[in-house]
Short mmCIF file of C-alpha atoms in Angstrom, two decimals:
data_model
loop_
_atom_site.label_atom_id
_atom_site.label_comp_id
_atom_site.label_asym_id
_atom_site.label_seq_id
_atom_site.Cartn_x
_atom_site.Cartn_y
_atom_site.Cartn_z
CA MET N 1 -33.57 -56.28 66.87
CA THR N 2 -34.32 -54.12 63.47
CA GLN N 3 -31.40 -54.18 60.87
CA HIS N 4 -30.94 -51.04 59.13
CA VAL N 5 -29.96 -51.54 55.50
CA ALA N 6 -28.96 -48.78 53.57
CA PRO N 7 -30.46 -48.20 50.34
CA PRO N 8 -28.80 -48.68 47.20
CA LEU N 9 -26.93 -45.94 45.82
CA VAL N 10 -27.75 -44.59 42.62
CA LEU N 11 -24.87 -42.91 41.29
CA ILE N 12 -26.70 -41.83 37.92
CA PRO N 13 -30.27 -40.12 38.92
CA GLU N 14 -33.17 -40.92 36.57
CA THR N 15 -33.15 -37.40 35.42
CA ALA N 16 -29.88 -38.25 33.56
CA PRO N 17 -30.27 -38.32 29.85
CA PHE N 18 -29.68 -42.28 29.90
CA ASP N 19 -32.62 -45.01 29.55
CA ALA N 20 -32.62 -47.53 32.74
CA ASP N 21 -30.15 -50.18 31.18
CA GLN N 22 -27.87 -47.68 30.45
CA ARG N 23 -28.07 -46.10 33.97
CA SER N 24 -27.63 -49.28 35.90
CA TRP N 25 -24.13 -50.15 33.65
CA LEU N 26 -23.04 -46.81 34.78
CA SER N 27 -23.78 -46.94 38.19
CA GLY N 28 -22.19 -50.12 38.60
CA TYR N 29 -19.25 -48.97 36.25
CA PHE N 30 -18.47 -45.82 38.45
CA ALA N 31 -19.16 -47.92 41.57
CA ALA N 32 -16.55 -50.15 40.53
CA LEU N 33 -13.89 -47.30 39.91
CA LEU N 34 -14.92 -45.86 43.26
CA GLY N 35 -15.12 -49.06 44.97
CA PRO N 36 -15.08 -48.79 48.71
CA ALA N 37 -14.72 -45.49 49.19
CA VAL N 38 -18.92 -44.96 48.47
CA THR N 39 -20.83 -46.63 50.70
CA GLY N 40 -24.00 -48.52 49.31
CA ALA N 41 -22.26 -48.82 45.88
CA THR N 42 -22.17 -52.34 44.17
CA ALA N 43 -19.97 -52.81 41.33
CA LEU N 44 -20.99 -54.71 38.65
CA ALA N 45 -19.09 -58.32 38.31
CA PRO N 46 -17.34 -58.84 34.91
CA GLY N 47 -20.20 -59.60 32.18
CA ASP N 48 -22.85 -58.20 33.96
CA ALA N 49 -23.41 -55.26 31.70
CA PRO N 50 -26.89 -55.27 29.95
CA ALA N 51 -26.54 -56.32 26.13
CA ALA N 52 -28.64 -52.89 25.58
CA GLY N 53 -26.19 -51.14 28.09
CA PRO N 54 -22.84 -49.21 26.71
CA LYS N 55 -19.87 -50.98 26.56
CA LEU N 56 -16.83 -48.31 26.58
CA ALA N 57 -14.36 -48.12 23.67
CA ASP N 58 -10.87 -49.36 24.32
CA ASN N 59 -7.84 -50.10 21.72
CA ASP N 60 -7.85 -53.87 22.94
CA ASP N 61 -11.02 -54.49 21.12
CA ALA N 62 -10.55 -52.27 18.29
CA PRO N 63 -9.58 -53.90 14.81
CA TRP N 64 -9.99 -50.61 13.45
CA HIS N 65 -7.37 -48.81 15.21
CA ASP N 66 -5.17 -48.31 12.15
CA PRO N 67 -4.44 -45.06 10.76
CA SER N 68 -3.95 -46.20 7.32
CA VAL N 69 -7.48 -48.19 7.03
CA PRO N 70 -9.89 -45.32 5.15
CA ILE N 71 -12.91 -44.17 7.57
CA GLY N 72 -15.68 -46.14 5.37
CA ASP N 73 -13.74 -49.67 6.28
CA ARG N 74 -13.36 -48.55 9.76
CA MET N 75 -17.22 -47.50 10.12
CA ALA N 76 -18.04 -50.82 8.54
CA MET N 77 -15.89 -52.79 11.09
CA ALA N 78 -17.73 -51.18 13.81
CA LYS N 79 -20.85 -51.27 12.25
CA ASP N 80 -22.58 -53.92 14.69
CA ARG N 81 -20.63 -52.35 18.01
CA PRO N 82 -21.84 -50.26 20.55
CA GLU N 83 -21.99 -46.61 20.02
CA PRO N 84 -18.55 -45.58 21.79
CA HIS N 85 -16.93 -47.94 19.62
CA LYS N 86 -18.32 -46.46 16.47
CA LEU N 87 -17.63 -43.03 17.80
CA MET N 88 -13.69 -44.35 18.24
CA ALA N 89 -13.88 -45.70 14.64
CA ALA N 90 -14.67 -42.39 13.23
CA MET N 91 -11.35 -40.97 14.80
CA ALA N 92 -8.06 -41.02 12.94
CA GLN N 93 -6.56 -43.70 15.01
CA GLN N 94 -2.95 -41.89 15.31
CA ASP N 95 -3.56 -41.33 19.12
CA CYS N 96 -1.52 -38.09 18.65
CA GLY N 97 -3.07 -36.37 21.59
CA GLN N 98 -3.95 -33.08 19.83
CA CYS N 99 -7.73 -33.57 20.91
CA GLY N 100 -6.35 -33.92 24.72
CA TYR N 101 -7.50 -37.73 24.76
CA ASN N 102 -6.47 -40.78 22.67
CA CYS N 103 -9.12 -42.01 20.18
CA ALA N 104 -11.04 -44.37 22.65
CA ASP N 105 -11.20 -42.05 25.49
CA TYR N 106 -12.29 -38.91 23.20
CA ALA N 107 -15.01 -41.11 21.84
CA ASN N 108 -16.05 -42.35 25.46
CA ALA N 109 -15.89 -38.70 26.57
CA ILE N 110 -18.29 -37.72 23.63
CA PHE N 111 -20.39 -40.64 24.43
CA LEU N 112 -20.58 -39.92 28.17
CA LYS N 113 -21.20 -36.35 27.71
CA ASN N 114 -18.15 -35.40 29.17
CA GLU N 115 -17.08 -33.62 26.00
CA GLU N 116 -19.44 -31.80 24.02
CA ARG N 117 -16.95 -30.54 21.27
CA LEU N 118 -16.94 -32.67 18.06
CA ASN N 119 -14.13 -30.98 16.16
CA LEU N 120 -11.27 -31.71 18.21
CA CYS N 121 -9.84 -34.62 15.99
CA GLN N 122 -7.25 -32.33 13.73
CA PRO N 123 -5.83 -35.56 11.77
CA GLY N 124 -9.48 -36.39 10.79
CA GLY N 125 -10.36 -32.93 9.85
CA LYS N 126 -13.97 -32.76 8.67
CA GLU N 127 -14.43 -36.41 7.41
CA THR N 128 -14.44 -37.17 11.21
CA LEU N 129 -16.42 -34.34 12.01
CA ARG N 130 -18.88 -35.41 10.07
CA MET N 131 -19.35 -38.83 10.80
CA LEU N 132 -19.32 -37.96 14.65
CA LYS N 133 -22.45 -35.54 13.96
CA LYS N 134 -24.08 -38.55 11.83
CA LEU N 135 -23.59 -41.02 14.56
CA GLU N 136 -24.96 -38.45 17.32
CA GLU N 137 -28.17 -37.80 14.98
CA GLU N 138 -28.39 -41.63 14.33
CA PHE N 139 -27.89 -42.41 18.33
CA VAL N 140 -30.42 -40.11 19.09
CA ALA N 141 -32.74 -41.05 16.31
CA ALA N 142 -32.56 -44.57 18.16
CA GLY N 143 -33.65 -43.28 21.44
CA GLY N 144 -30.18 -42.74 22.85
CA ALA N 145 -29.11 -39.55 25.01
CA PRO N 146 -29.87 -36.18 23.35
CA ALA N 147 -26.51 -35.27 21.21
CA ALA N 148 -23.60 -32.80 21.70
CA PRO N 149 -24.09 -29.25 20.36
CA THR N 150 -22.52 -30.03 16.88
CA SER N 151 -21.93 -26.64 15.15
CA GLU N 152 -18.20 -25.98 14.94
CA GLY N 153 -19.04 -22.04 15.98
CA ASP N 154 -21.27 -23.02 18.77
CA ALA N 155 -18.93 -25.16 20.42
CA PRO N 156 -18.97 -24.71 24.56
CA LYS N 157 -16.20 -23.26 26.14
CA PRO N 158 -14.36 -25.38 28.81
CA ALA N 159 -15.99 -25.16 31.97
CA ALA N 160 -14.37 -23.23 34.75
CA ASP N 161 -11.83 -26.20 36.03
CA LEU N 162 -9.30 -25.83 33.26
CA GLY N 163 -6.98 -28.23 34.52
CA PRO N 164 -3.24 -28.09 35.65
CA GLN N 165 -1.54 -24.65 33.72
CA GLY N 166 0.74 -25.85 31.13
CA PHE N 167 -0.55 -29.27 31.01
CA CYS N 168 -3.56 -29.23 28.71
CA ARG N 169 -4.80 -27.03 25.72
CA GLU N 170 -7.55 -25.53 27.79
CA ASN N 171 -5.25 -23.87 30.09
CA PRO N 172 -1.90 -23.18 27.99
CA VAL N 173 1.03 -21.09 29.58
CA GLU N 174 3.24 -18.27 28.05
CA ALA N 175 6.97 -19.08 27.15
CA LEU N 176 9.52 -17.38 25.49
CA PHE N 177 10.33 -18.31 21.67
CA LEU N 178 14.15 -18.22 21.93
CA SER N 179 15.73 -19.05 18.26
CA ARG N 180 15.35 -21.10 15.23
CA ARG N 181 17.90 -22.51 13.14
CA ARG N 182 17.65 -24.02 9.77
CA LEU N 183 18.57 -27.54 9.13
CA ASN N 184 18.59 -27.92 5.81
CA GLU N 185 21.94 -27.30 3.71
CA PRO N 186 21.83 -24.98 0.61
CA GLY N 187 19.87 -26.29 -2.55
CA GLY N 188 17.76 -28.76 -0.46
CA GLU N 189 14.02 -28.68 -1.64
CA LYS N 190 12.41 -28.56 2.26
CA GLU N 191 12.53 -26.00 4.69
CA THR N 192 12.97 -27.66 8.27
CA TRP N 193 13.81 -25.70 11.45
CA HIS N 194 15.40 -26.47 14.71
CA ILE N 195 13.09 -24.59 17.03
CA GLU N 196 13.95 -23.58 20.72
CA ILE N 197 11.40 -22.41 23.38
CA GLY N 198 12.35 -21.21 26.90
CA LEU N 199 10.43 -23.07 30.03
CA ASP N 200 12.12 -20.79 32.90
CA GLY N 201 9.12 -19.03 34.72
CA THR N 202 6.28 -21.73 33.35
CA PRO N 203 5.36 -24.81 35.38
CA ILE N 204 5.99 -27.56 32.69
CA THR N 205 8.27 -30.32 33.13
CA TYR N 206 8.20 -32.84 30.29
CA GLU N 207 10.25 -36.41 29.56
CA ALA N 208 11.59 -37.84 26.39
CA GLY N 209 8.48 -38.93 23.97
CA ASP N 210 6.30 -36.27 25.15
CA SER N 211 4.62 -33.42 22.52
CA LEU N 212 4.49 -29.85 22.85
CA GLY N 213 1.39 -27.96 22.10
CA LEU N 214 1.64 -24.48 20.63
CA PHE N 215 -1.23 -21.64 19.62
CA PRO N 216 -0.50 -20.59 16.24
CA ALA N 217 -1.67 -17.46 14.38
CA ASN N 218 -2.43 -16.99 10.87
CA ALA N 219 -0.80 -15.11 8.44
CA PRO N 220 -1.33 -11.42 8.37
CA ALA N 221 -1.66 -11.46 4.40
CA LEU N 222 -4.04 -14.14 4.29
CA VAL N 223 -5.91 -12.47 7.10
CA ASP N 224 -6.20 -9.32 5.17
CA ALA N 225 -6.84 -11.00 2.09
CA VAL N 226 -10.19 -12.69 3.84
CA ILE N 227 -11.08 -9.34 5.08
CA ALA N 228 -10.69 -7.54 1.63
CA GLU N 229 -12.90 -10.02 -0.01
CA LEU N 230 -15.54 -10.23 2.85
CA GLY N 231 -15.61 -5.80 2.20
CA ALA N 232 -15.37 -5.50 5.89
CA ARG N 233 -13.34 -2.90 8.01
CA PRO N 234 -10.56 -4.50 9.59
CA GLU N 235 -10.82 -2.36 12.93
CA ARG N 236 -14.36 -2.98 13.36
CA MET N 237 -14.92 -4.32 16.99
CA ILE N 238 -16.49 -7.46 17.50
CA GLY N 239 -16.98 -8.41 21.00
CA THR N 240 -13.37 -7.07 22.80
CA GLN N 241 -11.21 -7.35 19.65
CA THR N 242 -11.31 -5.94 16.13
CA LEU N 243 -11.99 -8.25 13.32
CA ARG N 244 -8.63 -8.85 12.03
CA ASP N 245 -7.25 -9.49 15.69
CA HIS N 246 -10.12 -12.49 15.69
CA LEU N 247 -8.93 -13.83 12.35
CA LEU N 248 -5.20 -13.69 13.22
CA LYS N 249 -5.74 -15.31 16.65
CA ASP N 250 -8.82 -16.79 16.90
CA TYR N 251 -10.50 -18.63 13.93
CA ALA N 252 -9.23 -21.14 11.30
CA LEU N 253 -8.49 -20.09 7.58
CA GLY N 254 -7.72 -23.35 6.40
CA ALA N 255 -10.62 -25.67 5.36
CA ALA N 256 -13.64 -24.20 4.60
CA PRO N 257 -15.92 -25.83 7.23
CA ASP N 258 -19.85 -26.97 6.30
CA ASN N 259 -21.16 -24.10 8.44
CA LEU N 260 -19.77 -21.69 5.94
CA TYR N 261 -21.25 -23.55 2.97
CA GLN N 262 -24.48 -23.52 4.81
CA LEU N 263 -24.52 -19.84 5.24
CA LEU N 264 -22.78 -18.98 1.93
CA SER N 265 -26.20 -21.09 0.51
CA LEU N 266 -28.48 -18.54 2.08
CA LEU N 267 -26.78 -15.75 0.52
CA THR N 268 -27.08 -17.04 -2.91
CA SER N 269 -29.73 -18.54 -5.29
CA GLY N 270 -30.10 -20.88 -8.24
CA ALA N 271 -27.13 -23.21 -9.33
CA ALA N 272 -24.82 -21.42 -6.95
CA ARG N 273 -27.01 -22.09 -3.97
CA LYS N 274 -26.69 -26.01 -4.85
CA LYS N 275 -23.24 -25.97 -4.99
CA ALA N 276 -22.82 -24.66 -1.66
CA GLN N 277 -25.41 -26.80 -0.13
CA ALA N 278 -23.57 -29.57 -1.75
CA LEU N 279 -20.34 -28.69 -0.06
CA ALA N 280 -22.09 -27.72 3.26
CA SER N 281 -23.06 -31.68 3.04
CA GLY N 282 -19.66 -33.15 1.96
CA GLU N 283 -20.18 -33.49 -1.72
CA ASP N 284 -17.95 -32.57 -4.13
CA PRO N 285 -19.83 -30.97 -7.35
CA ASP N 286 -16.67 -29.31 -9.33
CA GLY N 287 -13.76 -31.71 -8.05
CA ASP N 288 -12.16 -28.81 -5.73
CA ALA N 289 -13.54 -29.36 -2.29
CA ALA N 290 -10.31 -30.37 -0.91
CA TYR N 291 -8.24 -27.40 -1.72
CA LEU N 292 -11.38 -24.79 -0.77
CA ASP N 293 -9.79 -23.02 2.10
CA VAL N 294 -11.95 -20.05 3.88
CA LEU N 295 -10.74 -17.54 1.20
CA GLY N 296 -11.14 -20.02 -1.47
CA ALA N 297 -14.89 -20.68 -0.60
CA LEU N 298 -15.63 -16.85 -0.79
CA HIS N 299 -14.08 -16.33 -3.96
CA LYS N 300 -16.39 -19.42 -5.37
CA PHE N 301 -18.84 -17.56 -4.55
CA PRO N 302 -18.46 -13.90 -4.96
CA GLY N 303 -22.04 -12.64 -5.00
CA ALA N 304 -22.27 -13.82 -1.16
CA ARG N 305 -20.71 -11.13 1.75
CA PRO N 306 -22.15 -12.31 4.97
CA ASP N 307 -21.65 -9.62 7.70
CA ALA N 308 -18.58 -10.04 9.47
CA GLU N 309 -19.91 -11.14 12.95
CA VAL N 310 -22.05 -13.58 11.36
CA PHE N 311 -19.16 -14.63 9.58
CA LEU N 312 -17.14 -15.43 12.42
CA GLU N 313 -19.88 -17.46 13.75
CA ALA N 314 -19.74 -20.16 10.86
CA LEU N 315 -15.95 -20.50 11.14
CA ASP N 316 -13.83 -23.06 13.21
CA GLU N 317 -11.74 -22.10 15.73
CA LEU N 318 -7.93 -21.65 15.46
CA GLN N 319 -6.81 -25.23 16.90
CA PRO N 320 -3.19 -25.72 18.53
CA ARG N 321 -0.72 -27.84 16.87
CA LEU N 322 1.50 -30.68 18.21
CA TYR N 323 4.90 -31.20 17.46
CA SER N 324 7.28 -34.18 18.95
CA ILE N 325 9.81 -32.64 21.61
CA SER N 326 13.01 -33.24 20.20
CA SER N 327 15.45 -32.37 23.41
CA SER N 328 16.18 -33.95 26.54
CA PRO N 329 15.14 -32.69 29.86
CA LYS N 330 18.44 -34.10 31.56
CA MET N 331 20.70 -32.60 28.79
CA ASP N 332 18.45 -29.25 27.64
CA THR N 333 17.79 -27.82 30.97
CA GLY N 334 14.93 -25.21 30.51
CA ILE N 335 14.40 -25.22 27.29
CA VAL N 336 12.37 -27.58 24.55
CA SER N 337 13.33 -27.79 21.11
CA LEU N 338 11.21 -28.88 18.04
CA THR N 339 12.03 -30.18 14.52
CA VAL N 340 9.41 -28.25 11.93
CA ASP N 341 8.74 -28.44 8.48
CA ALA N 342 7.62 -25.21 7.05
CA VAL N 343 4.33 -26.06 4.64
CA ARG N 344 4.24 -24.44 1.40
CA TYR N 345 2.70 -25.21 -1.85
CA ASN N 346 0.74 -23.49 -4.65
CA HIS N 347 -2.43 -24.38 -5.92
CA ARG N 348 -4.19 -22.22 -8.74
CA SER N 349 -1.28 -19.52 -8.53
CA ARG N 350 -2.30 -18.93 -4.54
CA LEU N 351 0.66 -19.61 -2.06
CA ARG N 352 -1.23 -21.85 0.57
CA LEU N 353 0.81 -22.04 3.95
CA GLY N 354 0.93 -24.30 6.69
CA VAL N 355 -0.58 -22.19 9.67
CA ALA N 356 1.97 -23.45 12.73
CA SER N 357 4.96 -24.53 10.83
CA THR N 358 5.44 -21.13 9.10
CA HIS N 359 4.31 -19.21 12.27
CA LEU N 360 7.30 -20.75 13.84
CA GLY N 361 9.75 -20.94 10.80
CA GLU N 362 9.53 -17.22 9.60
CA ARG N 363 6.58 -14.96 11.40
CA LEU N 364 6.83 -15.28 14.78
CA PRO N 365 9.79 -12.77 16.17
CA GLU N 366 12.85 -14.41 18.19
CA GLN N 367 12.22 -13.28 21.95
CA THR N 368 8.60 -13.02 21.82
CA LYS N 369 5.94 -15.08 23.93
CA VAL N 370 4.36 -17.90 22.46
CA LYS N 371 1.33 -20.08 24.16
CA ILE N 372 2.00 -23.69 24.77
CA TYR N 373 1.26 -26.78 26.79
CA LEU N 374 2.76 -30.25 27.66
CA GLN N 375 0.64 -33.09 25.90
CA LYS N 376 2.30 -36.40 27.60
CA ALA N 377 2.86 -39.31 25.41
CA HIS N 378 0.54 -41.78 24.90
CA GLY N 379 2.33 -45.00 25.12
CA PHE N 380 5.60 -43.59 23.76
CA ALA N 381 8.61 -43.61 25.80
CA LEU N 382 11.97 -45.27 26.19
CA PRO N 383 11.94 -48.60 28.23
CA ALA N 384 12.30 -47.88 32.34
CA ASP N 385 15.04 -50.89 32.13
CA LEU N 386 18.27 -48.95 31.04
CA THR N 387 20.03 -51.80 29.93
CA LYS N 388 17.30 -52.48 27.09
CA ASP N 389 18.36 -52.10 23.59
CA VAL N 390 16.61 -49.59 21.41
CA ILE N 391 15.99 -49.47 17.63
CA MET N 392 14.62 -45.84 16.16
CA CYS N 393 13.11 -45.31 12.84
CA GLY N 394 12.35 -41.41 11.84
CA PRO N 395 12.67 -40.31 8.54
CA GLY N 396 12.88 -36.67 7.98
CA THR N 397 11.06 -34.51 11.23
CA GLY N 398 10.47 -37.99 12.51
CA ILE N 399 13.85 -38.08 13.78
CA ALA N 400 12.46 -35.69 16.51
CA PRO N 401 11.76 -37.81 19.21
CA PHE N 402 14.82 -40.18 18.70
CA ARG N 403 17.07 -36.86 18.91
CA SER N 404 15.37 -36.58 22.40
CA PHE N 405 15.74 -40.35 23.31
CA LEU N 406 19.48 -40.43 22.06
CA ARG N 407 20.24 -37.46 24.25
CA GLU N 408 18.12 -38.86 27.16
CA ARG N 409 20.00 -42.05 26.86
CA ALA N 410 23.64 -40.31 26.54
CA ALA N 411 22.34 -38.21 30.00
CA THR N 412 21.86 -41.40 31.50
CA ASN N 413 24.61 -43.31 30.79
CA ALA N 414 21.94 -46.38 29.59
CA PRO N 415 24.18 -49.25 28.99
CA GLY N 416 21.47 -50.61 26.32
CA ARG N 417 22.40 -50.42 22.60
CA ASN N 418 21.05 -47.65 20.24
CA TRP N 419 20.46 -48.34 16.75
CA LEU N 420 18.53 -45.50 14.29
CA PHE N 421 17.42 -45.72 10.97
CA TYR N 422 17.12 -42.09 9.33
CA GLY N 423 16.16 -40.90 5.96
CA HIS N 424 15.35 -38.35 3.54
CA GLN N 425 15.61 -36.97 -0.12
CA ARG N 426 19.36 -36.20 -0.06
CA GLN N 427 22.41 -36.75 2.05
CA ALA N 428 24.25 -33.54 0.93
CA THR N 429 21.13 -31.08 2.17
CA ASP N 430 18.73 -33.32 4.34
CA PHE N 431 21.02 -35.00 6.73
CA PHE N 432 19.24 -33.27 10.06
CA TYR N 433 21.48 -33.30 12.98
CA LYS N 434 24.48 -34.74 11.23
CA ASP N 435 27.23 -33.40 13.75
CA GLU N 436 25.34 -34.23 16.80
CA LEU N 437 24.59 -38.04 15.40
CA ASN N 438 28.49 -38.56 14.75
CA ALA N 439 29.54 -37.03 17.91
CA LEU N 440 26.99 -39.75 19.55
CA LYS N 441 28.55 -42.34 17.18
CA ASP N 442 31.73 -41.47 18.66
CA ASP N 443 31.00 -41.73 22.08
CA LYS N 444 29.42 -45.04 21.59
CA VAL N 445 25.79 -43.80 22.67
CA LEU N 446 24.64 -44.54 19.12
CA ASN N 447 26.10 -47.98 18.50
CA ARG N 448 24.38 -48.04 14.53
CA LEU N 449 23.10 -45.60 12.15
CA SER N 450 21.19 -46.96 8.96
CA LEU N 451 20.61 -44.21 6.60
CA ALA N 452 18.57 -44.06 3.30
CA TRP N 453 18.19 -41.54 0.72
CA SER N 454 15.42 -41.34 -1.81
CA ARG N 455 16.75 -39.10 -4.37
CA ASP N 456 20.44 -40.11 -4.53
CA GLY N 457 21.34 -42.47 -7.36
CA ASN N 458 19.01 -44.23 -9.41
CA GLU N 459 16.55 -46.20 -7.35
CA LYS N 460 14.70 -44.22 -4.71
CA THR N 461 15.81 -45.81 -0.79
CA TYR N 462 13.52 -45.65 2.27
CA VAL N 463 14.13 -46.66 5.68
CA GLN N 464 12.37 -49.79 5.37
CA ASP N 465 14.57 -51.10 2.83
CA ARG N 466 17.52 -50.61 5.16
CA MET N 467 15.63 -52.65 7.65
CA ARG N 468 15.18 -55.56 5.12
CA GLU N 469 18.96 -54.94 4.13
CA ASN N 470 20.08 -55.26 7.67
CA GLY N 471 17.17 -57.88 8.36
CA ALA N 472 19.45 -60.61 10.13
CA ASP N 473 21.08 -57.96 12.89
CA LEU N 474 17.67 -56.51 13.46
CA TRP N 475 16.08 -59.64 13.94
CA LYS N 476 18.98 -60.52 16.60
CA TRP N 477 18.42 -57.17 18.27
CA LEU N 478 14.52 -57.87 18.28
CA GLU N 479 15.02 -61.55 19.95
CA GLY N 480 17.19 -60.10 22.43
CA GLY N 481 14.32 -57.73 23.69
CA ALA N 482 15.40 -54.75 21.86
CA HIS N 483 12.18 -52.15 21.80
CA PHE N 484 11.27 -50.78 18.49
CA TYR N 485 9.98 -47.14 17.76
CA VAL N 486 8.69 -45.31 14.71
CA CYS N 487 7.74 -41.65 14.21
CA GLY N 488 6.52 -40.08 11.28
CA ASP N 489 3.74 -40.66 8.61
CA ALA N 490 0.73 -42.61 9.62
CA LYS N 491 -0.81 -43.88 6.36
CA ARG N 492 2.48 -45.02 4.36
CA MET N 493 5.53 -44.74 6.12
CA ALA N 494 4.50 -46.29 9.57
CA LYS N 495 2.73 -49.40 7.50
CA ASP N 496 5.84 -49.81 5.40
CA VAL N 497 7.80 -50.32 8.46
CA GLU N 498 5.45 -52.96 10.31
CA ARG N 499 5.53 -54.86 6.98
CA ALA N 500 9.11 -54.79 6.84
CA ILE N 501 8.89 -55.85 10.53
CA ILE N 502 6.77 -58.69 9.44
CA ASP N 503 9.18 -59.75 6.45
CA VAL N 504 12.35 -59.90 8.37
CA ALA N 505 10.38 -62.12 11.28
CA ALA N 506 9.47 -64.42 8.46
CA SER N 507 12.83 -64.42 6.21
CA HIS N 508 15.19 -64.41 9.43
CA GLY N 509 13.14 -65.86 11.98
CA GLY N 510 11.81 -68.43 10.11
CA LYS N 511 8.08 -67.90 10.90
CA SER N 512 5.32 -68.31 8.89
CA PRO N 513 3.41 -65.14 7.51
CA GLU N 514 0.68 -65.44 10.02
CA ASP N 515 3.13 -65.95 12.58
CA ALA N 516 5.44 -63.01 11.37
CA VAL N 517 1.92 -60.92 11.85
CA ALA N 518 1.30 -62.36 15.12
CA TYR N 519 4.96 -61.39 16.04
CA LEU N 520 4.27 -57.88 15.01
CA ALA N 521 0.98 -57.83 17.25
CA ALA N 522 2.84 -59.34 20.48
CA LEU N 523 5.73 -56.53 19.99
CA LYS N 524 2.85 -53.92 20.16
CA LYS N 525 0.91 -55.73 23.09
CA THR N 526 3.98 -55.95 25.30
CA GLY N 527 4.84 -52.49 24.61
CA ARG N 528 7.94 -53.22 22.69
CA TYR N 529 6.73 -51.61 19.19
CA GLN N 530 5.70 -48.07 20.01
CA ALA N 531 4.58 -45.40 17.25
CA ASP N 532 4.27 -41.46 17.32
CA VAL N 533 2.55 -41.23 13.83
CA TYR N 534 0.91 -38.65 12.19
#
């Protein structure tokens, strides 16, 4: 009797842009994902991947996954790793979700050619973009897959399948901007706003710990200044919109992109051309590169005035911004709230504005529409067990997700205890949500509130100082199974908080320095230390 044997299934065809070893490994990888649903597909056993094949990036095998580590050091750590790992090391390591992925998944998507846009890592900015381009070029030179398009202006549009409406950056929804309320008292140096957006009529649902993506618009005064510097007509039609509308809604006017410097170099000569070429390659010939936005770049090269349409092609697209949600879906039905610092500073007699923060804080009229989407949290959520204690550390606007957490714990009558470390500059002007927090204390929802003010008194006091002062109790909570959360600045504050936990483990847990570091690592690995940093 003749036995018919099905030919081996080839999941990755020979025409795919991979070598033989890579095709073999990828076929096994996808067979493992699809399993018995695919007849004839044989999954690779652990360790079967050929040495030359790609090993995809993941957080568990990424010593560089630390936002406080400079990119040069991260790349050195990944020097001998596979291509996806190098791509991951180039990311900002915040897992913030602004790109629509976490850092490892974005790197893997680029490597597997599922994502062609290299400019989505907002925290990494030009530093990450340049490194991703460099890695792609090196990979191609070494005989790897062809590089994705690297021109910011030529980034391909998303495919027809945009993803669920309201739950990804490619498919936002319009929602109603309801209100803004200043959180600082008069006399404060900061300008922080409580923002509320209505969700009625949208498909968006969220959980405590999630973030909201928002599409801002550039400041009209800045747009008009750029158009005037170009010597162009604001009403000129480019495609279906005027030049002014394009610059208001579609293109970033922040840090001048390399493509703009390349364009300006073609319109200049001599020393000016050399400077533009140097800036395009990431050099800083005059020591001002960090402060050159699009308008500043035009000022720097006054003789170079490109055609308006060509100028737009050299700009980056205006990206959405993510904000931690500060409301609870169980308590704040039909709305989502944000806690936003309005960014303003002066440089060389020019007022610079944060695009989204001042859009929300001053320019967007109440009761008008704004484009938003929900970004699900990557490993930042309250414990499913409501009896677990929760410790939260969120200075400044870092309080946002913890206001959400506390309101959620109140709405669910969670029996676990709650401890908040909060700090800012001055208690008199910067105690955000003071009345709410005191009411939560009175209601026994907020069991402990530790406050730190950096500008009150002769010595600066920060949240990590309060953690050490309360080290004995903090250690008891942690040893009792408490979950620890931190939200705020990734490069300084979050690292200081981690050092404080290590110090507490050593001082009050009797651990050696090495064991104290391992203790923090174990908290992270088991999900009992979670961070929402930026």
